[in-house]
mmCIF file of C-alpha atoms and ligand atoms in Angstrom:
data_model
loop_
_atom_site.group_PDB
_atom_site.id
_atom_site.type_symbol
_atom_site.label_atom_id
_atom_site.label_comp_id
_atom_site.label_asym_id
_atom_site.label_seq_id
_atom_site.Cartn_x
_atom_site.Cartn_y
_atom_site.Cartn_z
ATOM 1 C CA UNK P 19 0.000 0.000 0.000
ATOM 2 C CA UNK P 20 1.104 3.403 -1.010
ATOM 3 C CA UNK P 21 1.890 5.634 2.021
ATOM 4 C CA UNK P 22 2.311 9.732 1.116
ATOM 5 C CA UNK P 23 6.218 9.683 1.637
ATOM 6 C CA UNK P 24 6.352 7.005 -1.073
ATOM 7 C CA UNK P 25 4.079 9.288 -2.896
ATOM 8 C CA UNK P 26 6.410 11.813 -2.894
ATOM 9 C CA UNK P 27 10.085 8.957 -3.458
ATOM 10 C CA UNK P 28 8.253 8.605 -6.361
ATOM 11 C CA UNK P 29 7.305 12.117 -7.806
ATOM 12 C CA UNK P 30 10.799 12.926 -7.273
ATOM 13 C CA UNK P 31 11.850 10.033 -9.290
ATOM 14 C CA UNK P 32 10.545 11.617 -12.357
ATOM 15 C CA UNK P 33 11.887 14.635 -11.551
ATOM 16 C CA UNK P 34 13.491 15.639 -15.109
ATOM 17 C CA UNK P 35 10.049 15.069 -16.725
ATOM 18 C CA UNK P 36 9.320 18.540 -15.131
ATOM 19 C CA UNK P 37 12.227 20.068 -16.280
ATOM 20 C CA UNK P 38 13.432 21.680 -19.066
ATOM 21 C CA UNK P 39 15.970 23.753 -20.369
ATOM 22 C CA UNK P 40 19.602 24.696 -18.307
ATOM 23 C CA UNK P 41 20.075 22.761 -15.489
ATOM 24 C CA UNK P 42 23.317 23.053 -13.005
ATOM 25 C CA UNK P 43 25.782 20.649 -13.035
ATOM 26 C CA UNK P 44 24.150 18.743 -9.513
ATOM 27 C CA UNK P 45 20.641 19.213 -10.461
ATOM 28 C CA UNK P 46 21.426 17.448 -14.204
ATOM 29 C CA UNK P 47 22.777 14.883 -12.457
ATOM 30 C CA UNK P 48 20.316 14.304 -9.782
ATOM 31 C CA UNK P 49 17.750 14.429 -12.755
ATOM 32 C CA UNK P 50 19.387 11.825 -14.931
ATOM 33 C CA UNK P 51 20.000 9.425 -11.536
ATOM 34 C CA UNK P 52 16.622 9.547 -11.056
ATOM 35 C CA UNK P 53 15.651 8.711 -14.540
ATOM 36 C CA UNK P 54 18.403 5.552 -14.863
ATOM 37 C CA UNK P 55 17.488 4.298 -11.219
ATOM 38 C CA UNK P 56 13.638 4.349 -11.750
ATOM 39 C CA UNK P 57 12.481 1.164 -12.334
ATOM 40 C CA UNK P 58 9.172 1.856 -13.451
ATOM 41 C CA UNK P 59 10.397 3.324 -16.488
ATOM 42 C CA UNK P 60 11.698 1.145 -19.851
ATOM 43 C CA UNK P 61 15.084 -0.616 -19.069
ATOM 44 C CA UNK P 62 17.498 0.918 -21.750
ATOM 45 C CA UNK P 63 14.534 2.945 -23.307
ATOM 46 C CA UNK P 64 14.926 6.110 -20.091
ATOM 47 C CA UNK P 65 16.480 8.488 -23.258
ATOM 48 C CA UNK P 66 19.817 9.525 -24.312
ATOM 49 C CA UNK P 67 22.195 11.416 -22.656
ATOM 50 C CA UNK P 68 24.773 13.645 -24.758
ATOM 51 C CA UNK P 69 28.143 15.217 -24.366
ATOM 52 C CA UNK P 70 29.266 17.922 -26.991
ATOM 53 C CA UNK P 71 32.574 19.638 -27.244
ATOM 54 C CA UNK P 72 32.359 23.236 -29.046
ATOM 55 C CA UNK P 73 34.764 23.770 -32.287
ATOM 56 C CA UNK P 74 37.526 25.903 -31.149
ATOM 57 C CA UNK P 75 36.543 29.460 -30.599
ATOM 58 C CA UNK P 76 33.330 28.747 -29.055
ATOM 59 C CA UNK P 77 32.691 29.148 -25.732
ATOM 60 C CA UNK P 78 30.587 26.413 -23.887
ATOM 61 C CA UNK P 79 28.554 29.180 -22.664
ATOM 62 C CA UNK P 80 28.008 30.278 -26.280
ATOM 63 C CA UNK P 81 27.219 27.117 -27.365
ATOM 64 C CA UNK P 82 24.498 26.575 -24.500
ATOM 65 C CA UNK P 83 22.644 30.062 -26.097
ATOM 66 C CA UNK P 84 21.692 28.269 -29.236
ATOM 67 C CA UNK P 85 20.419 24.872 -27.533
ATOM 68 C CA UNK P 86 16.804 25.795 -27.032
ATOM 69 C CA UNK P 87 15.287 22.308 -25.906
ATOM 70 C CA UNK P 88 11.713 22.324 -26.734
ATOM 71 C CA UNK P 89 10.249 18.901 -25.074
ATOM 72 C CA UNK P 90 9.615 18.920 -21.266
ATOM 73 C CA UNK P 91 12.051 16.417 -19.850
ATOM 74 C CA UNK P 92 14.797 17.849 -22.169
ATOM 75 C CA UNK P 93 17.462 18.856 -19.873
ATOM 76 C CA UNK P 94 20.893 21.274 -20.577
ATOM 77 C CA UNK P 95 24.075 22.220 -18.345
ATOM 78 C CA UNK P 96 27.425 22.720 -18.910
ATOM 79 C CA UNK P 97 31.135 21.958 -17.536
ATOM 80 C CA UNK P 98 34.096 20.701 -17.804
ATOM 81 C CA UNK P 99 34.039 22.878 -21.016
ATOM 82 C CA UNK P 100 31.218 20.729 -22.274
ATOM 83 C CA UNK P 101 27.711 20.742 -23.126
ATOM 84 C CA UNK P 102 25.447 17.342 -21.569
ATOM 85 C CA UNK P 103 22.094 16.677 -22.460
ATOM 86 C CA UNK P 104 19.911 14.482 -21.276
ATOM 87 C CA UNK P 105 16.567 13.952 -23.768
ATOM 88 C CA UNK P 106 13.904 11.932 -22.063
ATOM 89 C CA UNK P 107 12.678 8.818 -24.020
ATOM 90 C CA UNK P 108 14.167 9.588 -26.899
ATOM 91 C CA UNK P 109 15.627 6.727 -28.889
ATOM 92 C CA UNK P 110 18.893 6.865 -30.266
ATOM 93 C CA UNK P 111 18.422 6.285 -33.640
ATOM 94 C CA UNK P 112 16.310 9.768 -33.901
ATOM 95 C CA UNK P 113 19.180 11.625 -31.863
ATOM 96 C CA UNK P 114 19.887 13.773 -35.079
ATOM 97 C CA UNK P 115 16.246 14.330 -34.991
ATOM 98 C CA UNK P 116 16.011 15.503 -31.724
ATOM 99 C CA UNK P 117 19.289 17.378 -32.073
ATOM 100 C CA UNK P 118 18.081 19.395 -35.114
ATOM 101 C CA UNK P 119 14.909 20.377 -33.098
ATOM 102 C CA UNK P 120 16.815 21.636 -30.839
ATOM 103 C CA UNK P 121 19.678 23.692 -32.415
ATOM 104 C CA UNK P 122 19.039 26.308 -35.061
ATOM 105 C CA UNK P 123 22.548 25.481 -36.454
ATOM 106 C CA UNK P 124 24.068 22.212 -37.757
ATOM 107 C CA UNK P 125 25.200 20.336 -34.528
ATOM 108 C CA UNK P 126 28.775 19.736 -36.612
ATOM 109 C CA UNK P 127 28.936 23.361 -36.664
ATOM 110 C CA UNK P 128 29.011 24.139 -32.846
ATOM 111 C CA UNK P 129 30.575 21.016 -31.944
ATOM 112 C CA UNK P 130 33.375 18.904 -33.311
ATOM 113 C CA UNK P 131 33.125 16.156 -30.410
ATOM 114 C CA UNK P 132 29.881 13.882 -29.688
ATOM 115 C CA UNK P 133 29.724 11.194 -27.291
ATOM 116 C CA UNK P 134 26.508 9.364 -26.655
ATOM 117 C CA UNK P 135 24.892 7.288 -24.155
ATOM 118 C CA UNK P 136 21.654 5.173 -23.997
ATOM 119 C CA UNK P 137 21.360 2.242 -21.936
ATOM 120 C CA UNK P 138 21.462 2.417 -18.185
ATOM 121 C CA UNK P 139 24.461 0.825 -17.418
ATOM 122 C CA UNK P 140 26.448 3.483 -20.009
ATOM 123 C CA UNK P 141 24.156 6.069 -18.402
ATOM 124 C CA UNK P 142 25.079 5.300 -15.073
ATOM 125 C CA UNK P 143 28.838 4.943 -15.670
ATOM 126 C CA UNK P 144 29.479 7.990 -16.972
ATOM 127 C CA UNK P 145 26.862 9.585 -13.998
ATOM 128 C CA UNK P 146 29.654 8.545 -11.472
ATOM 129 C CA UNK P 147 32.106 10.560 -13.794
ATOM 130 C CA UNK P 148 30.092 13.188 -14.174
ATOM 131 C CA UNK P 149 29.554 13.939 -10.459
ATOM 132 C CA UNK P 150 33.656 13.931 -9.941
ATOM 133 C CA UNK P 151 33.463 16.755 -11.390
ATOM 134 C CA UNK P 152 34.046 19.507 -9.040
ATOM 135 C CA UNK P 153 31.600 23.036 -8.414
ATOM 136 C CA UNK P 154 35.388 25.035 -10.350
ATOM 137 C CA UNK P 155 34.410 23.263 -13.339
ATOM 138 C CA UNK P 156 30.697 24.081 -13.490
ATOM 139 C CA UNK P 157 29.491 26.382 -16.219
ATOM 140 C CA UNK P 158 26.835 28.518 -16.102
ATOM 141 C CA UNK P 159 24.679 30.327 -18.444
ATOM 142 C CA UNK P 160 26.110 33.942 -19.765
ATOM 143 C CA UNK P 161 24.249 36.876 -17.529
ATOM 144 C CA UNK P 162 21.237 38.107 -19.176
ATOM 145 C CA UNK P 163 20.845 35.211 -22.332
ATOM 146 C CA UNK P 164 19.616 32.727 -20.048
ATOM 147 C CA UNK P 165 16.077 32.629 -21.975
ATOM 148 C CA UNK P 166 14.526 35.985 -23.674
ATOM 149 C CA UNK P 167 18.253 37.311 -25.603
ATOM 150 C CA UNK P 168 18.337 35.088 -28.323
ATOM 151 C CA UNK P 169 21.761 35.520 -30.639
ATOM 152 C CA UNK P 170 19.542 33.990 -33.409
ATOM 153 C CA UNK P 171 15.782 35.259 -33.673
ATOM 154 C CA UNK P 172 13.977 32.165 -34.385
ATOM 155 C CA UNK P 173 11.761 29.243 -33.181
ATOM 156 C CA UNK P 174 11.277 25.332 -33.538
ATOM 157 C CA UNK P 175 7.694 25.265 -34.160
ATOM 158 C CA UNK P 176 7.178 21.611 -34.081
ATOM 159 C CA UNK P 177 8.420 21.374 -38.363
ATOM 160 C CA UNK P 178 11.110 23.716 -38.864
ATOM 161 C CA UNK P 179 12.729 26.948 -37.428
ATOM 162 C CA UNK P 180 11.238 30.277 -38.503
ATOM 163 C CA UNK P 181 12.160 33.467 -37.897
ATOM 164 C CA UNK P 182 10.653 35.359 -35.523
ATOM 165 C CA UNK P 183 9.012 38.819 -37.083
ATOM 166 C CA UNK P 184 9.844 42.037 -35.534
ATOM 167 C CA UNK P 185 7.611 45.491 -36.548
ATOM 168 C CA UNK P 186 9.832 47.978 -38.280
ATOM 169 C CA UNK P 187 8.192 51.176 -38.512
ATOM 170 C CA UNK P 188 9.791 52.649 -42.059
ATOM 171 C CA UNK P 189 8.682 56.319 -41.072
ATOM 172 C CA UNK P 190 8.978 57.632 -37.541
ATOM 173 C CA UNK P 191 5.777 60.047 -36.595
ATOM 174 C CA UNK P 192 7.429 63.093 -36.177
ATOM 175 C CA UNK P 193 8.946 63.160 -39.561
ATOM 176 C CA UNK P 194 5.843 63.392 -41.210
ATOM 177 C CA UNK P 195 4.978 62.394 -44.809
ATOM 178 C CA UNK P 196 6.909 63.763 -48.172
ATOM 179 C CA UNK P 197 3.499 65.424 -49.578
HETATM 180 P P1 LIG U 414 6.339 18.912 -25.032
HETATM 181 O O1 LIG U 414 6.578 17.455 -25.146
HETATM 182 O O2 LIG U 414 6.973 19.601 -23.871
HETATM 183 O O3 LIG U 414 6.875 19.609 -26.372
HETATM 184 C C1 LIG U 414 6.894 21.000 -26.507
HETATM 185 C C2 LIG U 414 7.132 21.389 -27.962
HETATM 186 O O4 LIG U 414 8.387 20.840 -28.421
HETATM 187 C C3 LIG U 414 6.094 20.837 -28.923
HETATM 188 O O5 LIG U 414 4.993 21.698 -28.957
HETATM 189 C C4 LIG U 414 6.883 20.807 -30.238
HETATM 190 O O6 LIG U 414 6.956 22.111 -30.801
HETATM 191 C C5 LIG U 414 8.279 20.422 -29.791
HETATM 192 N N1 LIG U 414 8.465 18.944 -29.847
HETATM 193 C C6 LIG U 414 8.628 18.122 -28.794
HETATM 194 N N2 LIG U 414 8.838 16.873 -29.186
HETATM 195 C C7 LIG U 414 8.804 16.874 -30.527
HETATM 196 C C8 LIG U 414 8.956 15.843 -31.521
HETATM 197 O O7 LIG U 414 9.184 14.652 -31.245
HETATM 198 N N3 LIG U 414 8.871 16.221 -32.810
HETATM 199 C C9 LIG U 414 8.609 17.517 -33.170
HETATM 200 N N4 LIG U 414 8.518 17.790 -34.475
HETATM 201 N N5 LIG U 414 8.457 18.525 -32.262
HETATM 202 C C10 LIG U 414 8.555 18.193 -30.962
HETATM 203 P P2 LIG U 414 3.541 21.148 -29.419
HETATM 204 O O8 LIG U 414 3.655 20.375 -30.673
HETATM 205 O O9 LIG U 414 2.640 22.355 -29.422
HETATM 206 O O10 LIG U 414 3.064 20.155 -28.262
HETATM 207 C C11 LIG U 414 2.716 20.640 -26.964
HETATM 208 C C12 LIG U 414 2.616 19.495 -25.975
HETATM 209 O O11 LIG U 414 1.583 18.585 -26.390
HETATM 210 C C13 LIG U 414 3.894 18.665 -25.896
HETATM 211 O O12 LIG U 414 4.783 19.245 -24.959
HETATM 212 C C14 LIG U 414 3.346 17.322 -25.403
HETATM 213 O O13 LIG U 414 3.106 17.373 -24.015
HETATM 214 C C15 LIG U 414 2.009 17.233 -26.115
HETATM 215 N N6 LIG U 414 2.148 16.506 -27.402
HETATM 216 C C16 LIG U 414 1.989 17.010 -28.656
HETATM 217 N N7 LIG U 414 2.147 16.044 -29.575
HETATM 218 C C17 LIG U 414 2.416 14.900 -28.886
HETATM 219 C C18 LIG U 414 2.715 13.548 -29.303
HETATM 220 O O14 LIG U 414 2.744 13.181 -30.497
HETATM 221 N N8 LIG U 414 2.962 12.651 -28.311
HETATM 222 C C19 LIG U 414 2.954 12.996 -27.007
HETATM 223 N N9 LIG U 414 3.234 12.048 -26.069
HETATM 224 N N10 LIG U 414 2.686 14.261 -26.573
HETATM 225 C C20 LIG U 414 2.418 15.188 -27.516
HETATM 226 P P1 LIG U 415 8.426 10.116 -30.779
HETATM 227 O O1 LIG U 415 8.514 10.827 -29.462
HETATM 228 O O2 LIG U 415 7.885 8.717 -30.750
HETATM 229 O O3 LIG U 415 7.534 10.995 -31.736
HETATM 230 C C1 LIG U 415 7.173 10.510 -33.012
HETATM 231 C C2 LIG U 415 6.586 11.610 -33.868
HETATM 232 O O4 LIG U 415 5.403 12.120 -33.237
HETATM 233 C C3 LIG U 415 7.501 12.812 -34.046
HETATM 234 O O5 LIG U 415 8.360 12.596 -35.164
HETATM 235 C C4 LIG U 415 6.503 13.922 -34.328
HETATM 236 O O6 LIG U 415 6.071 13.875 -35.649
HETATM 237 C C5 LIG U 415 5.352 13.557 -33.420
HETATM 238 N N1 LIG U 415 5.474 14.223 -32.114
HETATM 239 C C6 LIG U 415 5.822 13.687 -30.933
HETATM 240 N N2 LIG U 415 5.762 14.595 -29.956
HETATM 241 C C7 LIG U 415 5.368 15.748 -30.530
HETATM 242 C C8 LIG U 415 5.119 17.057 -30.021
HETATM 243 O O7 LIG U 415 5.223 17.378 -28.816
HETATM 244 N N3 LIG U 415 4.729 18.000 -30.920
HETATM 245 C C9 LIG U 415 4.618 17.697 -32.260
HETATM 246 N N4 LIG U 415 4.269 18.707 -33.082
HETATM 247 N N5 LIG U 415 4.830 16.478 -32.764
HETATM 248 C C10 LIG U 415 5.199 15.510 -31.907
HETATM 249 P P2 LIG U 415 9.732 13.423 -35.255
HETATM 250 O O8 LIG U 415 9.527 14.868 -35.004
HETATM 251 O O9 LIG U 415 10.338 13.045 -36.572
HETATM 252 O O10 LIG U 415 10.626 12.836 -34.089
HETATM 253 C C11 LIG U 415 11.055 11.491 -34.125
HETATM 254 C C12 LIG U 415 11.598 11.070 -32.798
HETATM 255 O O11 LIG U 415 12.737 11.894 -32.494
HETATM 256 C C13 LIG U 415 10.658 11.205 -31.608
HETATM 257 O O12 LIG U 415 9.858 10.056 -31.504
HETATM 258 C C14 LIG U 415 11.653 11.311 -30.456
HETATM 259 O O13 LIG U 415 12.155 10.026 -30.114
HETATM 260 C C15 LIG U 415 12.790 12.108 -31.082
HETATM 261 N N6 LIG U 415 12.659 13.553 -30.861
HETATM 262 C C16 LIG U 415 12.383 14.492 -31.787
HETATM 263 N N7 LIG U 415 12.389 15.717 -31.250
HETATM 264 C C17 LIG U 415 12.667 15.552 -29.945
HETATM 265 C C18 LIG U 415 12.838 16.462 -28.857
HETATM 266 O O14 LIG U 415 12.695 17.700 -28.979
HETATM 267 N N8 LIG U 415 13.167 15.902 -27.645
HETATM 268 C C19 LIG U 415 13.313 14.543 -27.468
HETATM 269 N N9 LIG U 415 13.578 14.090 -26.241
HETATM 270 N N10 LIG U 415 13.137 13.669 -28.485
HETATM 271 C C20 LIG U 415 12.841 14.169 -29.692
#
């Protein structure tokens, strides 16, 4: 019989299914722990979880303001100059997928190192590695891009990126008209 404090064990088990977006470092990895240890969800089927090295002259910070995860239960952070994602239930094979939803650039072009991880055991492995990693290493998102400064003014809406109109007035009101 379910008591309230298991009530609660288990609403914090699902924990990155009601987040989305940046994480920090010990909140992504409480997040993904939870997903890999709860076994009420699919063994090997919990999602992927990502780690992407920048190209050379990118910042990991810069990198993290064009990842714009769309699907609750997609979570972000960064450290260790790299960005880790963890996508809930999705499958490998449709990581590209995913990945294009999610950046408005080609991934190749941000990053020029991928490593991937999908079944619990990988998931958990690297988990231990990941929580070595000490608070000096932890990134965190550059002041005042976190969400509404966008460097490129579009949207995932579900099929493709647009761009995001702005209103341009051509003739300012004082001016008047040439009549
Ligand atoms: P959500 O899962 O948090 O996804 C939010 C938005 O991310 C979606 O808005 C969509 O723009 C994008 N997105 C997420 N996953 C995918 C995907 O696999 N493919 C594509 N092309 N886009 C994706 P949207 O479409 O307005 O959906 C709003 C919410 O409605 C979703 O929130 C989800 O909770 C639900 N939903 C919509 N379609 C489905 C579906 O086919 N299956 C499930 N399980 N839920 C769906
Ligand atoms: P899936 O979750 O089984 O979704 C299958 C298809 O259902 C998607 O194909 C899309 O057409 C539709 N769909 C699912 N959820 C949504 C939604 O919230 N909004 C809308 N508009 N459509 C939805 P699609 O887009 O080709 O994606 C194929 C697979 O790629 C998905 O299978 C999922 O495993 C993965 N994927 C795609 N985008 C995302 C994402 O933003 N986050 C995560 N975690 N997985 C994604």
């Amino acid at each position: 019989r379910l008591v309230p404090e298991d009530i609660s064990t288990l609403l914090s088990m699902t924990l990155p299914l009601k987040l989305r977006g940046f994480q920090t470092w010990s909140t992504f990895c409480e997040a993904v722990g939870n997903m890999v240890n709860n076994t009420l969800l699919p063994p090997d089927g919990k999602g992927v979880l990502v780690a992407l090295r920048p190209v050379p002259g990118i910042r990991v910070e810069q990198a993290l303001t064009l990842c714009r995860p769309n699907r609750v239960g997609d979570i972000v952070t960064i450290g260790d100059n790299r960005l880790l994602m963890f996508l809930s239930f999705c499958r490998v094979n449709d990581l590209d997928t995913a990945l294009n939803h999610i950046f408005p650039l080609p991934t190749a072009d941000i990053f020029s190192n991928r490593m991937v991880w999908f079944e619990d055991n990988q998931i958990a492995a690297e988990l231990v590695l990941l929580r070595e990693v000490g608070p000096d290493k932890w990134g965190a998102p550059l002041t005042g891009t976190s969400d509404e400064k966008k460097i490129i003014n579009a949207e995932h809406d579900g099929q493709t990126w647009r761009r995001i109109p702005e209103p341009l007035r051509l003739l300012s009101e004082d001016r008047g008209s040439a009549s």
